[in-house]
Amino acid sequence: MRRRLIVGVTGASGAVLALETLRQLAEAEVETHLVVSAGARMTIAHELGPGGLGRLTALADHAHSPRNLAAPIASGSFRTEGMVVVPCSMRSLAAMAHGLGDNLLTRAADVVLKERRRLVVAPREAPLHEGHLEAMLRLARLGAVIAPPVPPFYARAATIEDMVREIAARLVNWAGVDPGARMTRWGENPVGRP
Ligand SMILES: Cc1cc2nc3c(=O)[nH]c(=O)nc-3n(C[C@H](O)[C@H](O)[C@H](O)COP(=O)(O)O)c2cc1C
């Protein structure tokens, strides 16, 4: 069986990170199940242009409607290694922290947590109020990896594309897939030249 991961995309800024994460998972031959929230349709169109959703969907092996609560990934009996939520809005973060399976994305995340699989969440908002921080703490205590998409400046990326690749590579890495040379590792590959 191919390795299988769920990728959730929500309406936080950073659609390009979702695109790059899906690209890296496709290159690693991981089977991906994509769920794009209703909120994400707006941010994707704004940040990636009108063809953005199509580009994301084309990179995934399967794309599910957030309204389809009968999709395979809504059940723990469907085997996956986990899920990456990138970028993650404060709305979806709060829903996941409180076990609200109100759409397929949050339901799939809840399944990943209850099955003790890997949930990597890349929340994007600034500044953060106490409610955001409480939701992150709660989700971390449930076992999620809270991985805000902060730039690893030590990688000395020359372009925004390089930095996006480095950030996405870290999410892929935390999801249990080796991103190879896309991720600069301190003391391993030469800094600035992945
Ligand atoms: C252009 C744009 C950028 C946004 N950026 C963020 C963001 O960075 N973080 C966030 O939590 N919400 C952001 N929002 C608001 C969310 O899209 C909104 O709260 C939405 O209801 C989230 O729903 P979802 O979690 O189902 O995707 C943004 C909205 C727009 C239109």
Tab-separated table of C-alpha atoms and ligand atoms in Angstrom:
chain	number	residue	atom	x	y	z
A	1	MET	CA	0.000	0.000	0.000
A	2	ARG	CA	1.235	3.513	-0.845
A	3	ARG	CA	1.844	5.868	2.035
A	4	ARG	CA	-1.266	7.967	2.529
A	5	LEU	CA	-1.774	11.422	4.062
A	6	ILE	CA	-4.653	13.879	4.320
A	7	VAL	CA	-3.971	17.527	3.464
A	8	GLY	CA	-6.392	20.112	4.826
A	9	VAL	CA	-6.339	23.664	3.461
A	10	THR	CA	-8.237	26.365	5.363
A	11	GLY	CA	-8.915	30.070	4.915
A	12	ALA	CA	-5.770	31.443	6.544
A	13	SER	CA	-3.221	33.306	4.474
A	14	GLY	CA	-0.554	31.051	2.938
A	15	ALA	CA	-2.193	29.073	0.134
A	16	VAL	CA	1.214	28.836	-1.550
A	17	LEU	CA	2.369	26.691	1.386
A	18	ALA	CA	-0.434	24.224	0.673
A	19	LEU	CA	0.601	24.115	-2.978
A	20	GLU	CA	4.236	23.407	-2.116
A	21	THR	CA	3.339	20.821	0.550
A	22	LEU	CA	1.185	18.923	-1.956
A	23	ARG	CA	3.965	19.181	-4.559
A	24	GLN	CA	6.540	17.707	-2.186
A	25	LEU	CA	4.209	14.900	-1.097
A	26	ALA	CA	3.483	14.077	-4.745
A	27	GLU	CA	7.220	13.960	-5.472
A	28	ALA	CA	7.636	11.633	-2.491
A	29	GLU	CA	4.914	9.422	-4.028
A	30	VAL	CA	2.632	9.788	-1.027
A	31	GLU	CA	-1.068	9.316	-1.791
A	32	THR	CA	-2.821	12.539	-0.790
A	33	HIS	CA	-6.436	13.194	0.150
A	34	LEU	CA	-7.175	16.905	-0.129
A	35	VAL	CA	-9.926	18.844	1.657
A	36	VAL	CA	-10.245	22.561	0.971
A	37	SER	CA	-12.519	24.408	3.393
A	38	ALA	CA	-15.177	26.837	2.221
A	39	GLY	CA	-13.127	29.702	3.697
A	40	ALA	CA	-10.039	28.609	1.793
A	41	ARG	CA	-11.715	29.057	-1.590
A	42	MET	CA	-11.540	32.835	-1.040
A	43	THR	CA	-7.914	32.960	0.137
A	44	ILE	CA	-6.778	30.584	-2.611
A	45	ALA	CA	-8.443	32.718	-5.298
A	46	HIS	CA	-6.950	35.879	-3.796
A	47	GLU	CA	-3.425	34.549	-3.283
A	48	LEU	CA	-2.992	32.054	-6.135
A	49	GLY	CA	-5.399	33.528	-8.679
A	50	PRO	CA	-8.515	32.044	-10.279
A	51	GLY	CA	-6.704	28.842	-11.288
A	52	GLY	CA	-5.347	28.249	-7.789
A	53	LEU	CA	-7.897	25.716	-6.653
A	54	GLY	CA	-7.374	23.723	-9.838
A	55	ARG	CA	-3.602	23.696	-9.310
A	56	LEU	CA	-4.032	22.392	-5.765
A	57	THR	CA	-6.533	19.759	-6.811
A	58	ALA	CA	-4.330	18.597	-9.700
A	59	LEU	CA	-1.507	17.838	-7.258
A	60	ALA	CA	-3.693	15.649	-5.024
A	61	ASP	CA	-4.630	12.046	-5.711
A	62	HIS	CA	-8.125	12.552	-4.282
A	63	ALA	CA	-10.018	15.770	-3.551
A	64	HIS	CA	-13.026	15.705	-1.221
A	65	SER	CA	-15.728	18.299	-0.659
A	66	PRO	CA	-15.682	19.706	2.886
A	67	ARG	CA	-19.422	18.941	2.990
A	68	ASN	CA	-18.937	15.230	2.255
A	69	LEU	CA	-18.934	13.743	5.729
A	70	ALA	CA	-19.273	10.293	4.151
A	71	ALA	CA	-15.831	10.482	2.468
A	72	PRO	CA	-13.366	7.676	3.404
A	73	ILE	CA	-11.213	10.036	5.505
A	74	ALA	CA	-14.192	10.677	7.816
A	75	SER	CA	-13.648	7.192	9.277
A	76	GLY	CA	-10.836	5.787	11.363
A	77	SER	CA	-11.161	2.457	9.549
A	78	PHE	CA	-9.722	4.132	6.421
A	79	ARG	CA	-5.953	3.841	6.776
A	80	THR	CA	-3.871	7.006	6.681
A	81	GLU	CA	-0.640	7.976	8.399
A	82	GLY	CA	-2.041	11.333	9.417
A	83	MET	CA	-2.897	14.816	8.276
A	84	VAL	CA	-1.298	18.187	7.595
A	85	VAL	CA	-3.470	21.306	7.949
A	86	VAL	CA	-1.744	24.070	6.000
A	87	PRO	CA	-2.400	26.923	6.346
A	88	CYS	CA	-4.638	26.628	9.412
A	89	SER	CA	-7.131	29.395	10.256
A	90	MET	CA	-8.022	30.273	13.820
A	91	ARG	CA	-11.567	29.073	13.111
A	92	SER	CA	-10.464	25.583	12.082
A	93	LEU	CA	-7.862	25.537	14.864
A	94	ALA	CA	-10.579	26.196	17.468
A	95	ALA	CA	-12.879	23.597	15.903
A	96	MET	CA	-10.146	20.931	15.949
A	97	ALA	CA	-9.146	21.791	19.517
A	98	HIS	CA	-12.716	21.152	20.652
A	99	GLY	CA	-13.450	18.042	18.597
A	100	LEU	CA	-15.985	19.755	16.356
A	101	GLY	CA	-16.355	17.575	13.287
A	102	ASP	CA	-18.518	20.222	11.638
A	103	ASN	CA	-17.071	19.664	8.163
A	104	LEU	CA	-14.924	16.981	6.536
A	105	LEU	CA	-11.675	18.813	7.310
A	106	THR	CA	-12.295	19.092	11.060
A	107	ARG	CA	-13.841	15.603	11.188
A	108	ALA	CA	-10.781	14.093	9.469
A	109	ALA	CA	-8.510	15.888	11.957
A	110	ASP	CA	-10.585	14.537	14.844
A	111	VAL	CA	-10.286	11.017	13.420
A	112	VAL	CA	-6.506	11.397	13.109
A	113	LEU	CA	-6.316	12.456	16.772
A	114	LYS	CA	-8.587	9.717	18.100
A	115	GLU	CA	-6.668	7.075	16.128
A	116	ARG	CA	-3.420	8.437	17.590
A	117	ARG	CA	-2.061	9.294	14.150
A	118	ARG	CA	0.055	12.296	13.239
A	119	LEU	CA	-1.679	15.684	13.007
A	120	VAL	CA	0.539	18.577	11.873
A	121	VAL	CA	-1.115	21.984	12.093
A	122	ALA	CA	0.356	25.187	10.622
A	123	PRO	CA	-1.675	27.990	12.259
A	124	ARG	CA	-1.319	31.448	10.722
A	125	GLU	CA	-2.453	34.571	12.498
A	126	ALA	CA	-0.763	37.526	14.149
A	127	PRO	CA	-0.954	38.750	16.770
A	128	LEU	CA	-2.487	35.945	18.811
A	129	HIS	CA	-4.997	36.477	21.619
A	130	GLU	CA	-5.441	34.192	24.610
A	131	GLY	CA	-8.189	32.192	22.886
A	132	HIS	CA	-5.904	31.360	19.943
A	133	LEU	CA	-3.103	30.347	22.304
A	134	GLU	CA	-5.472	28.258	24.444
A	135	ALA	CA	-6.699	26.431	21.342
A	136	MET	CA	-3.091	25.689	20.327
A	137	LEU	CA	-2.266	24.407	23.802
A	138	ARG	CA	-5.377	22.244	23.849
A	139	LEU	CA	-4.564	20.781	20.432
A	140	ALA	CA	-0.937	20.173	21.435
A	141	ARG	CA	-2.157	18.301	24.520
A	142	LEU	CA	-4.337	16.134	22.265
A	143	GLY	CA	-1.152	15.136	20.437
A	144	ALA	CA	-1.006	17.506	17.467
A	145	VAL	CA	2.248	19.029	16.251
A	146	ILE	CA	1.711	22.804	16.290
A	147	ALA	CA	3.977	24.116	13.561
A	148	PRO	CA	3.390	27.782	12.694
A	149	PRO	CA	4.855	28.560	9.259
A	150	VAL	CA	7.722	30.650	10.580
A	151	PRO	CA	10.709	31.183	8.286
A	152	PRO	CA	13.933	29.292	9.117
A	153	PHE	CA	16.239	32.246	8.411
A	154	TYR	CA	19.322	30.145	9.061
A	155	ALA	CA	18.613	28.350	5.786
A	156	ARG	CA	19.528	31.657	4.090
A	157	ALA	CA	16.934	31.285	1.365
A	158	ALA	CA	17.653	33.599	-1.568
A	159	THR	CA	14.042	33.910	-2.765
A	160	ILE	CA	10.526	33.691	-1.346
A	161	GLU	CA	10.091	30.455	-3.326
A	162	ASP	CA	13.135	28.988	-1.569
A	163	MET	CA	11.718	29.987	1.824
A	164	VAL	CA	8.298	28.524	0.986
A	165	ARG	CA	10.035	25.292	-0.003
A	166	GLU	CA	11.941	25.198	3.305
A	167	ILE	CA	8.790	25.831	5.372
A	168	ALA	CA	6.757	23.217	3.487
A	169	ALA	CA	9.627	20.729	3.772
A	170	ARG	CA	9.466	21.037	7.550
A	171	LEU	CA	5.737	20.266	7.558
A	172	VAL	CA	6.374	17.251	5.324
A	173	ASN	CA	9.158	16.154	7.667
A	174	TRP	CA	6.916	16.425	10.756
A	175	ALA	CA	4.275	14.432	8.892
A	176	GLY	CA	6.812	11.597	8.778
A	177	VAL	CA	7.950	11.934	5.144
A	178	ASP	CA	11.570	12.703	4.296
A	179	PRO	CA	11.676	15.932	2.231
A	180	GLY	CA	15.252	15.163	1.152
A	181	ALA	CA	17.396	18.092	0.085
A	182	ARG	CA	14.419	20.487	0.094
A	183	MET	CA	14.990	20.931	3.814
A	184	THR	CA	18.216	22.547	4.935
A	185	ARG	CA	19.404	20.648	8.013
A	186	TRP	CA	21.838	22.415	10.255
A	187	GLY	CA	25.199	20.635	10.151
A	188	GLU	CA	24.170	18.406	7.248
A	189	ASN	CA	23.553	19.909	3.790
A	190	PRO	CA	25.325	23.228	3.088
A	191	VAL	CA	23.329	26.203	4.401
A	192	GLY	CA	21.806	28.226	1.555
A	193	ARG	CA	22.410	25.457	-0.993
A	194	PRO	CA	19.861	22.666	-0.464
B	1	LIG	C1	-7.617	37.261	2.291
B	1	LIG	C2	-7.974	36.628	3.602
B	1	LIG	C3	-6.952	36.284	4.479
B	1	LIG	C4	-7.252	35.679	5.706
B	1	LIG	N1	-6.220	35.341	6.530
B	1	LIG	C5	-6.485	34.702	7.690
B	1	LIG	C6	-5.405	34.257	8.512
B	1	LIG	O1	-4.230	34.432	8.200
B	1	LIG	N2	-5.720	33.590	9.644
B	1	LIG	C7	-7.016	33.325	10.011
B	1	LIG	O2	-7.210	32.702	11.043
B	1	LIG	N3	-8.052	33.738	9.249
B	1	LIG	C8	-7.830	34.417	8.098
B	1	LIG	N4	-8.875	34.808	7.310
B	1	LIG	C9	-10.251	34.577	7.775
B	1	LIG	C10	-10.761	33.160	7.522
B	1	LIG	O3	-10.748	32.879	6.123
B	1	LIG	C11	-12.177	33.005	8.084
B	1	LIG	O4	-12.143	33.096	9.499
B	1	LIG	C12	-12.859	31.726	7.672
B	1	LIG	O5	-14.144	31.662	8.290
B	1	LIG	C13	-12.074	30.498	8.071
B	1	LIG	O6	-12.865	29.359	7.777
B	1	LIG	P1	-12.188	27.913	7.631
B	1	LIG	O7	-11.428	27.658	8.869
B	1	LIG	O8	-13.356	26.979	7.505
B	1	LIG	O9	-11.353	27.956	6.417
B	1	LIG	C14	-8.609	35.422	6.077
B	1	LIG	C15	-9.616	35.778	5.188
B	1	LIG	C16	-9.319	36.370	3.974
B	1	LIG	C17	-10.447	36.728	3.030
